[in-house]
Amino acid sequence: METKLTEQNYWVSVQGNTNLNLPDNNPVKVWIENNFNFSEINNCIEIGCFPGRYLTIFGNQGIEVNGLDFIPEVESLKSAFENSNYLTGSFINADFTNYTPQEKYDCVVSFGFIEHFINWDIILEKHIDYVKENGYIILEVPNFRGFFQRLPRYLFDFQNYKRHNVKSMDLEKWKKILIENNFDIVNAEYFGGYELWNENNNKNRFFLKTKLITEKLFLKIKRLLYPNVSNHKSFSSYMGIIAKKNV
């Protein structure tokens, strides 16, 4: 049974070219830097790494960067990182769902990856095959499950919404799977505040006005229900977990 909710040609079209630029205020970057001790690892691999920008979080700390992606252009990342003076390992062009890792790493990461699969739990567990003893897993996905994120996307960005498995967006289930596989949870939280992004380029004036009014209404309701709350599973833009493997 096909487990992917997206196809290779979709990712080739949306990811474009190699890109090693990640703003300092990127929410995922800030979350990792605030909760992870980079000194405990020497190398890492990102699953679904193209176009490369998230690996710079680790490369900027002097950590060897590696990657795996089914986009053929992933092999160009090695020279791109080397030309930018990053410590570089291997960049593998393969389908993660049927690839057997040839080595293990100090840290295995993926960002916006597991939620694009029906059998997301198996995909999460497959990350474990890449982790060394005492190594780490870092996972992040957008939080489409929360009500204040889910309904606007369902109404105004449905095609993009369908590419995501909202059942995967459950931190408690992530923790359960990792604990059952001998991991200690370092950090698990919703973060990034309330932000709505979408891929719908509909320029119809009525559509855009309705969308704007709806989003403003949701923002007012959210402020009423959660005053002075920066993050919550019902509205935060992202969710992530950091876990360490026991020997």
PDB file of C-alpha atoms in Angstrom:
ATOM      1  CA  MET A   1       0.000   0.000   0.000  1.00  0.00           C
ATOM      2  CA  GLU A   2       1.281   3.465  -0.902  1.00  0.00           C
ATOM      3  CA  THR A   3       1.908   5.384   2.300  1.00  0.00           C
ATOM      4  CA  LYS A   4       2.953   8.805   1.003  1.00  0.00           C
ATOM      5  CA  LEU A   5       0.551  11.737   0.932  1.00  0.00           C
ATOM      6  CA  THR A   6       2.828  13.622  -1.481  1.00  0.00           C
ATOM      7  CA  GLU A   7       4.748  12.782  -4.656  1.00  0.00           C
ATOM      8  CA  GLN A   8       8.322  13.495  -5.655  1.00  0.00           C
ATOM      9  CA  ASN A   9       7.289  15.954  -8.386  1.00  0.00           C
ATOM     10  CA  TYR A  10       5.431  18.048  -5.781  1.00  0.00           C
ATOM     11  CA  TRP A  11       8.545  18.443  -3.641  1.00  0.00           C
ATOM     12  CA  VAL A  12      10.738  19.196  -6.649  1.00  0.00           C
ATOM     13  CA  SER A  13       8.339  21.990  -7.625  1.00  0.00           C
ATOM     14  CA  VAL A  14       8.005  23.582  -4.166  1.00  0.00           C
ATOM     15  CA  GLN A  15      11.561  23.199  -2.843  1.00  0.00           C
ATOM     16  CA  GLY A  16      13.263  24.718  -5.874  1.00  0.00           C
ATOM     17  CA  ASN A  17      17.016  25.089  -5.631  1.00  0.00           C
ATOM     18  CA  THR A  18      19.605  24.523  -2.945  1.00  0.00           C
ATOM     19  CA  ASN A  19      19.071  26.996  -0.111  1.00  0.00           C
ATOM     20  CA  LEU A  20      21.340  27.298   2.929  1.00  0.00           C
ATOM     21  CA  ASN A  21      19.739  30.494   4.206  1.00  0.00           C
ATOM     22  CA  LEU A  22      17.785  30.226   7.448  1.00  0.00           C
ATOM     23  CA  PRO A  23      16.863  33.408   9.357  1.00  0.00           C
ATOM     24  CA  ASP A  24      18.132  33.677  12.930  1.00  0.00           C
ATOM     25  CA  ASN A  25      14.556  34.159  14.165  1.00  0.00           C
ATOM     26  CA  ASN A  26      13.219  31.033  12.458  1.00  0.00           C
ATOM     27  CA  PRO A  27      10.983  29.378  15.131  1.00  0.00           C
ATOM     28  CA  VAL A  28      12.444  25.895  14.614  1.00  0.00           C
ATOM     29  CA  LYS A  29      15.997  27.211  14.856  1.00  0.00           C
ATOM     30  CA  VAL A  30      15.190  29.171  18.033  1.00  0.00           C
ATOM     31  CA  TRP A  31      13.470  26.157  19.609  1.00  0.00           C
ATOM     32  CA  ILE A  32      16.427  23.849  18.980  1.00  0.00           C
ATOM     33  CA  GLU A  33      19.049  26.349  20.108  1.00  0.00           C
ATOM     34  CA  ASN A  34      17.144  26.920  23.355  1.00  0.00           C
ATOM     35  CA  ASN A  35      16.727  23.234  24.177  1.00  0.00           C
ATOM     36  CA  PHE A  36      19.614  21.234  22.741  1.00  0.00           C
ATOM     37  CA  ASN A  37      23.244  20.842  23.817  1.00  0.00           C
ATOM     38  CA  PHE A  38      25.195  20.754  20.549  1.00  0.00           C
ATOM     39  CA  SER A  39      28.414  19.853  22.352  1.00  0.00           C
ATOM     40  CA  GLU A  40      27.111  16.302  22.865  1.00  0.00           C
ATOM     41  CA  ILE A  41      27.168  15.412  19.158  1.00  0.00           C
ATOM     42  CA  ASN A  42      29.752  15.331  16.360  1.00  0.00           C
ATOM     43  CA  ASN A  43      27.525  14.572  13.384  1.00  0.00           C
ATOM     44  CA  CYS A  44      23.901  14.582  12.348  1.00  0.00           C
ATOM     45  CA  ILE A  45      21.699  13.496   9.455  1.00  0.00           C
ATOM     46  CA  GLU A  46      18.499  15.144   8.300  1.00  0.00           C
ATOM     47  CA  ILE A  47      15.832  12.928   6.764  1.00  0.00           C
ATOM     48  CA  GLY A  48      14.192  14.849   3.924  1.00  0.00           C
ATOM     49  CA  CYS A  49      16.996  17.395   3.932  1.00  0.00           C
ATOM     50  CA  PHE A  50      16.599  19.260   0.643  1.00  0.00           C
ATOM     51  CA  PRO A  51      17.044  22.223   0.095  1.00  0.00           C
ATOM     52  CA  GLY A  52      19.414  22.175   3.106  1.00  0.00           C
ATOM     53  CA  ARG A  53      18.593  25.227   5.194  1.00  0.00           C
ATOM     54  CA  TYR A  54      17.756  23.392   8.444  1.00  0.00           C
ATOM     55  CA  LEU A  55      21.071  21.547   8.482  1.00  0.00           C
ATOM     56  CA  THR A  56      22.777  24.917   8.908  1.00  0.00           C
ATOM     57  CA  ILE A  57      21.443  24.943  12.492  1.00  0.00           C
ATOM     58  CA  PHE A  58      23.923  22.154  13.216  1.00  0.00           C
ATOM     59  CA  GLY A  59      26.619  23.062  10.705  1.00  0.00           C
ATOM     60  CA  ASN A  60      26.954  26.489  12.293  1.00  0.00           C
ATOM     61  CA  GLN A  61      27.939  24.697  15.517  1.00  0.00           C
ATOM     62  CA  GLY A  62      30.833  22.883  13.806  1.00  0.00           C
ATOM     63  CA  ILE A  63      28.887  19.627  13.511  1.00  0.00           C
ATOM     64  CA  GLU A  64      29.299  17.381  10.462  1.00  0.00           C
ATOM     65  CA  VAL A  65      26.138  17.523   8.348  1.00  0.00           C
ATOM     66  CA  ASN A  66      24.670  14.619   6.387  1.00  0.00           C
ATOM     67  CA  GLY A  67      21.376  14.222   4.581  1.00  0.00           C
ATOM     68  CA  LEU A  68      18.963  11.902   2.811  1.00  0.00           C
ATOM     69  CA  ASP A  69      16.271  12.866   0.323  1.00  0.00           C
ATOM     70  CA  PHE A  70      14.515  11.357  -2.683  1.00  0.00           C
ATOM     71  CA  ILE A  71      14.932  14.609  -4.635  1.00  0.00           C
ATOM     72  CA  PRO A  72      17.848  13.899  -7.048  1.00  0.00           C
ATOM     73  CA  GLU A  73      19.368  17.356  -6.520  1.00  0.00           C
ATOM     74  CA  VAL A  74      20.177  16.379  -2.919  1.00  0.00           C
ATOM     75  CA  GLU A  75      23.625  15.254  -4.057  1.00  0.00           C
ATOM     76  CA  SER A  76      24.450  18.869  -4.939  1.00  0.00           C
ATOM     77  CA  LEU A  77      24.184  19.790  -1.255  1.00  0.00           C
ATOM     78  CA  LYS A  78      27.572  18.296  -0.452  1.00  0.00           C
ATOM     79  CA  SER A  79      29.450  20.807  -2.606  1.00  0.00           C
ATOM     80  CA  ALA A  80      27.120  23.624  -1.510  1.00  0.00           C
ATOM     81  CA  PHE A  81      27.940  22.992   2.157  1.00  0.00           C
ATOM     82  CA  GLU A  82      31.633  22.509   1.457  1.00  0.00           C
ATOM     83  CA  ASN A  83      31.771  25.760  -0.514  1.00  0.00           C
ATOM     84  CA  SER A  84      30.268  27.498   2.531  1.00  0.00           C
ATOM     85  CA  ASN A  85      32.953  25.989   4.802  1.00  0.00           C
ATOM     86  CA  TYR A  86      30.704  23.523   6.628  1.00  0.00           C
ATOM     87  CA  LEU A  87      31.985  20.167   7.870  1.00  0.00           C
ATOM     88  CA  THR A  88      30.316  17.758   5.465  1.00  0.00           C
ATOM     89  CA  GLY A  89      29.634  14.025   5.345  1.00  0.00           C
ATOM     90  CA  SER A  90      27.377  12.187   2.883  1.00  0.00           C
ATOM     91  CA  PHE A  91      24.244  13.240   1.018  1.00  0.00           C
ATOM     92  CA  ILE A  92      22.190  10.258  -0.059  1.00  0.00           C
ATOM     93  CA  ASN A  93      19.645  10.207  -2.871  1.00  0.00           C
ATOM     94  CA  ALA A  94      17.200   7.515  -1.726  1.00  0.00           C
ATOM     95  CA  ASP A  95      13.608   6.863  -0.725  1.00  0.00           C
ATOM     96  CA  PHE A  96      13.582   6.785   3.079  1.00  0.00           C
ATOM     97  CA  THR A  97      10.691   4.301   3.140  1.00  0.00           C
ATOM     98  CA  ASN A  98      12.772   1.503   1.608  1.00  0.00           C
ATOM     99  CA  TYR A  99      16.367   2.556   2.293  1.00  0.00           C
ATOM    100  CA  THR A 100      18.516   0.651   4.797  1.00  0.00           C
ATOM    101  CA  PRO A 101      20.968   2.950   6.608  1.00  0.00           C
ATOM    102  CA  GLN A 102      24.633   2.130   6.124  1.00  0.00           C
ATOM    103  CA  GLU A 103      25.711   3.861   9.325  1.00  0.00           C
ATOM    104  CA  LYS A 104      24.363   5.452  12.492  1.00  0.00           C
ATOM    105  CA  TYR A 105      24.607   9.057  13.643  1.00  0.00           C
ATOM    106  CA  ASP A 106      24.866  11.075  16.845  1.00  0.00           C
ATOM    107  CA  CYS A 107      21.700  12.971  15.955  1.00  0.00           C
ATOM    108  CA  VAL A 108      18.865  12.202  13.540  1.00  0.00           C
ATOM    109  CA  VAL A 109      16.537  15.039  12.626  1.00  0.00           C
ATOM    110  CA  SER A 110      13.562  15.706  10.391  1.00  0.00           C
ATOM    111  CA  PHE A 111      11.460  18.802   9.929  1.00  0.00           C
ATOM    112  CA  GLY A 112       8.001  18.670   8.389  1.00  0.00           C
ATOM    113  CA  PHE A 113       8.522  15.073   7.265  1.00  0.00           C
ATOM    114  CA  ILE A 114       6.611  12.376   9.142  1.00  0.00           C
ATOM    115  CA  GLU A 115       3.232  14.102   8.754  1.00  0.00           C
ATOM    116  CA  HIS A 116       3.287  13.429   4.996  1.00  0.00           C
ATOM    117  CA  PHE A 117       2.760   9.694   5.532  1.00  0.00           C
ATOM    118  CA  ILE A 118      -0.294   7.619   6.341  1.00  0.00           C
ATOM    119  CA  ASN A 119       1.768   5.231   8.476  1.00  0.00           C
ATOM    120  CA  TRP A 120       3.499   8.098  10.253  1.00  0.00           C
ATOM    121  CA  ASP A 121       4.250   6.011  13.348  1.00  0.00           C
ATOM    122  CA  ILE A 122       6.281   3.502  11.333  1.00  0.00           C
ATOM    123  CA  ILE A 123       8.115   6.390   9.672  1.00  0.00           C
ATOM    124  CA  LEU A 124       8.927   7.824  13.093  1.00  0.00           C
ATOM    125  CA  GLU A 125      10.226   4.462  14.308  1.00  0.00           C
ATOM    126  CA  LYS A 126      12.339   4.100  11.167  1.00  0.00           C
ATOM    127  CA  HIS A 127      14.281   7.209  12.243  1.00  0.00           C
ATOM    128  CA  ILE A 128      15.500   5.171  15.222  1.00  0.00           C
ATOM    129  CA  ASP A 129      17.447   2.836  12.916  1.00  0.00           C
ATOM    130  CA  TYR A 130      19.834   5.731  12.209  1.00  0.00           C
ATOM    131  CA  VAL A 131      20.574   6.661  15.841  1.00  0.00           C
ATOM    132  CA  LYS A 132      23.762   5.670  17.671  1.00  0.00           C
ATOM    133  CA  GLU A 133      23.735   4.571  21.290  1.00  0.00           C
ATOM    134  CA  ASN A 134      23.352   7.689  23.440  1.00  0.00           C
ATOM    135  CA  GLY A 135      22.338   9.541  20.275  1.00  0.00           C
ATOM    136  CA  TYR A 136      19.460  11.942  19.750  1.00  0.00           C
ATOM    137  CA  ILE A 137      16.308  12.315  17.695  1.00  0.00           C
ATOM    138  CA  ILE A 138      14.856  15.730  16.924  1.00  0.00           C
ATOM    139  CA  LEU A 139      11.487  15.869  15.158  1.00  0.00           C
ATOM    140  CA  GLU A 140       9.290  18.830  14.199  1.00  0.00           C
ATOM    141  CA  VAL A 141       6.073  19.195  12.220  1.00  0.00           C
ATOM    142  CA  PRO A 142       3.546  22.006  11.730  1.00  0.00           C
ATOM    143  CA  ASN A 143       0.587  21.831  14.083  1.00  0.00           C
ATOM    144  CA  PHE A 144      -2.455  21.484  11.826  1.00  0.00           C
ATOM    145  CA  ARG A 145      -4.311  19.494  14.491  1.00  0.00           C
ATOM    146  CA  GLY A 146      -5.073  22.391  16.821  1.00  0.00           C
ATOM    147  CA  PHE A 147      -8.537  23.869  16.246  1.00  0.00           C
ATOM    148  CA  PHE A 148      -7.326  27.418  15.531  1.00  0.00           C
ATOM    149  CA  GLN A 149      -4.887  26.057  12.961  1.00  0.00           C
ATOM    150  CA  ARG A 150      -7.021  23.278  11.541  1.00  0.00           C
ATOM    151  CA  LEU A 151     -10.283  24.974  10.606  1.00  0.00           C
ATOM    152  CA  PRO A 152      -8.811  27.955   8.687  1.00  0.00           C
ATOM    153  CA  ARG A 153      -6.595  25.590   6.694  1.00  0.00           C
ATOM    154  CA  TYR A 154      -9.502  23.275   6.000  1.00  0.00           C
ATOM    155  CA  LEU A 155     -11.566  26.195   4.722  1.00  0.00           C
ATOM    156  CA  PHE A 156      -8.955  28.160   2.790  1.00  0.00           C
ATOM    157  CA  ASP A 157      -6.027  25.837   1.993  1.00  0.00           C
ATOM    158  CA  PHE A 158      -7.657  22.421   1.671  1.00  0.00           C
ATOM    159  CA  GLN A 159      -5.327  20.923  -0.944  1.00  0.00           C
ATOM    160  CA  ASN A 160      -2.325  21.657   1.238  1.00  0.00           C
ATOM    161  CA  TYR A 161      -4.218  20.439   4.309  1.00  0.00           C
ATOM    162  CA  LYS A 162      -4.807  17.069   2.613  1.00  0.00           C
ATOM    163  CA  ARG A 163      -1.063  16.590   2.136  1.00  0.00           C
ATOM    164  CA  HIS A 164      -0.690  16.413   5.919  1.00  0.00           C
ATOM    165  CA  ASN A 165      -1.751  13.612   8.242  1.00  0.00           C
ATOM    166  CA  VAL A 166      -3.164  15.458  11.236  1.00  0.00           C
ATOM    167  CA  LYS A 167      -3.266  12.187  13.188  1.00  0.00           C
ATOM    168  CA  SER A 168       0.523  12.354  13.298  1.00  0.00           C
ATOM    169  CA  MET A 169       0.428  15.672  15.163  1.00  0.00           C
ATOM    170  CA  ASP A 170       0.196  14.253  18.659  1.00  0.00           C
ATOM    171  CA  LEU A 171       3.098  14.808  21.059  1.00  0.00           C
ATOM    172  CA  GLU A 172       1.808  12.263  23.557  1.00  0.00           C
ATOM    173  CA  LYS A 173       1.907   9.533  20.922  1.00  0.00           C
ATOM    174  CA  TRP A 174       5.419  10.601  19.894  1.00  0.00           C
ATOM    175  CA  LYS A 175       6.571  10.380  23.509  1.00  0.00           C
ATOM    176  CA  LYS A 176       4.979   6.963  23.936  1.00  0.00           C
ATOM    177  CA  ILE A 177       6.698   5.547  20.844  1.00  0.00           C
ATOM    178  CA  LEU A 178      10.104   6.924  21.798  1.00  0.00           C
ATOM    179  CA  ILE A 179       9.898   5.859  25.432  1.00  0.00           C
ATOM    180  CA  GLU A 180       8.937   2.342  24.306  1.00  0.00           C
ATOM    181  CA  ASN A 181      12.101   2.362  22.202  1.00  0.00           C
ATOM    182  CA  ASN A 182      14.362   3.319  25.141  1.00  0.00           C
ATOM    183  CA  PHE A 183      14.535   7.065  24.644  1.00  0.00           C
ATOM    184  CA  ASP A 184      14.440   9.708  27.347  1.00  0.00           C
ATOM    185  CA  ILE A 185      12.430  12.813  26.489  1.00  0.00           C
ATOM    186  CA  VAL A 186      14.557  15.963  26.688  1.00  0.00           C
ATOM    187  CA  ASN A 187      11.938  18.397  25.425  1.00  0.00           C
ATOM    188  CA  ALA A 188       8.466  18.102  23.894  1.00  0.00           C
ATOM    189  CA  GLU A 189       6.353  21.166  23.265  1.00  0.00           C
ATOM    190  CA  TYR A 190       4.217  23.297  20.997  1.00  0.00           C
ATOM    191  CA  PHE A 191       5.943  26.494  19.905  1.00  0.00           C
ATOM    192  CA  GLY A 192       6.062  29.325  17.389  1.00  0.00           C
ATOM    193  CA  GLY A 193       3.020  31.259  18.575  1.00  0.00           C
ATOM    194  CA  TYR A 194      -0.031  31.691  16.357  1.00  0.00           C
ATOM    195  CA  GLU A 195       0.779  32.074  12.679  1.00  0.00           C
ATOM    196  CA  LEU A 196      -1.177  30.959   9.619  1.00  0.00           C
ATOM    197  CA  TRP A 197       0.664  30.206   6.394  1.00  0.00           C
ATOM    198  CA  ASN A 198      -0.790  28.505   3.345  1.00  0.00           C
ATOM    199  CA  GLU A 199      -0.038  27.495  -0.232  1.00  0.00           C
ATOM    200  CA  ASN A 200      -3.335  28.602  -1.752  1.00  0.00           C
ATOM    201  CA  ASN A 201      -2.598  31.349  -4.295  1.00  0.00           C
ATOM    202  CA  ASN A 202      -6.237  32.143  -5.018  1.00  0.00           C
ATOM    203  CA  LYS A 203      -6.361  35.870  -5.876  1.00  0.00           C
ATOM    204  CA  ASN A 204     -10.154  36.154  -5.934  1.00  0.00           C
ATOM    205  CA  ARG A 205     -11.071  39.293  -3.964  1.00  0.00           C
ATOM    206  CA  PHE A 206     -14.070  37.688  -2.246  1.00  0.00           C
ATOM    207  CA  PHE A 207     -11.951  34.692  -1.223  1.00  0.00           C
ATOM    208  CA  LEU A 208      -9.161  36.898   0.139  1.00  0.00           C
ATOM    209  CA  LYS A 209     -11.550  39.171   2.045  1.00  0.00           C
ATOM    210  CA  THR A 210     -13.426  36.225   3.568  1.00  0.00           C
ATOM    211  CA  LYS A 211     -10.138  34.617   4.546  1.00  0.00           C
ATOM    212  CA  LEU A 212      -8.885  37.819   6.196  1.00  0.00           C
ATOM    213  CA  ILE A 213     -12.112  38.340   8.162  1.00  0.00           C
ATOM    214  CA  THR A 214     -12.109  34.719   9.335  1.00  0.00           C
ATOM    215  CA  GLU A 215      -8.492  34.841  10.468  1.00  0.00           C
ATOM    216  CA  LYS A 216      -9.072  38.076  12.388  1.00  0.00           C
ATOM    217  CA  LEU A 217     -12.104  36.530  14.067  1.00  0.00           C
ATOM    218  CA  PHE A 218     -10.121  33.443  15.061  1.00  0.00           C
ATOM    219  CA  LEU A 219      -7.369  35.633  16.461  1.00  0.00           C
ATOM    220  CA  LYS A 220      -9.852  37.535  18.647  1.00  0.00           C
ATOM    221  CA  ILE A 221     -11.426  34.313  19.939  1.00  0.00           C
ATOM    222  CA  LYS A 222      -7.996  32.841  20.637  1.00  0.00           C
ATOM    223  CA  ARG A 223      -6.999  35.922  22.648  1.00  0.00           C
ATOM    224  CA  LEU A 224     -10.232  35.691  24.612  1.00  0.00           C
ATOM    225  CA  LEU A 225      -9.825  31.994  25.437  1.00  0.00           C
ATOM    226  CA  TYR A 226      -6.055  32.032  26.015  1.00  0.00           C
ATOM    227  CA  PRO A 227      -5.076  35.458  27.346  1.00  0.00           C
ATOM    228  CA  ASN A 228      -1.347  35.843  27.991  1.00  0.00           C
ATOM    229  CA  VAL A 229      -0.657  32.323  26.656  1.00  0.00           C
ATOM    230  CA  SER A 230       2.127  32.249  24.056  1.00  0.00           C
ATOM    231  CA  ASN A 231       1.795  28.613  23.028  1.00  0.00           C
ATOM    232  CA  HIS A 232      -0.839  25.902  23.257  1.00  0.00           C
ATOM    233  CA  LYS A 233      -1.665  22.748  21.302  1.00  0.00           C
ATOM    234  CA  SER A 234      -4.900  24.361  20.088  1.00  0.00           C
ATOM    235  CA  PHE A 235      -3.156  27.195  18.224  1.00  0.00           C
ATOM    236  CA  SER A 236       0.659  27.016  18.140  1.00  0.00           C
ATOM    237  CA  SER A 237       2.195  26.855  14.686  1.00  0.00           C
ATOM    238  CA  TYR A 238       4.703  24.075  15.400  1.00  0.00           C
ATOM    239  CA  MET A 239       5.341  21.067  17.588  1.00  0.00           C
ATOM    240  CA  GLY A 240       8.588  19.279  18.273  1.00  0.00           C
ATOM    241  CA  ILE A 241      10.396  16.706  20.370  1.00  0.00           C
ATOM    242  CA  ILE A 242      13.998  16.097  21.390  1.00  0.00           C
ATOM    243  CA  ALA A 243      14.826  12.670  22.815  1.00  0.00           C
ATOM    244  CA  LYS A 244      18.005  10.806  23.795  1.00  0.00           C
ATOM    245  CA  LYS A 245      18.555   7.102  23.239  1.00  0.00           C
ATOM    246  CA  ASN A 246      19.530   4.991  26.225  1.00  0.00           C
ATOM    247  CA  VAL A 247      22.279   2.371  25.852  1.00  0.00           C
TER     248      VAL A 247
END
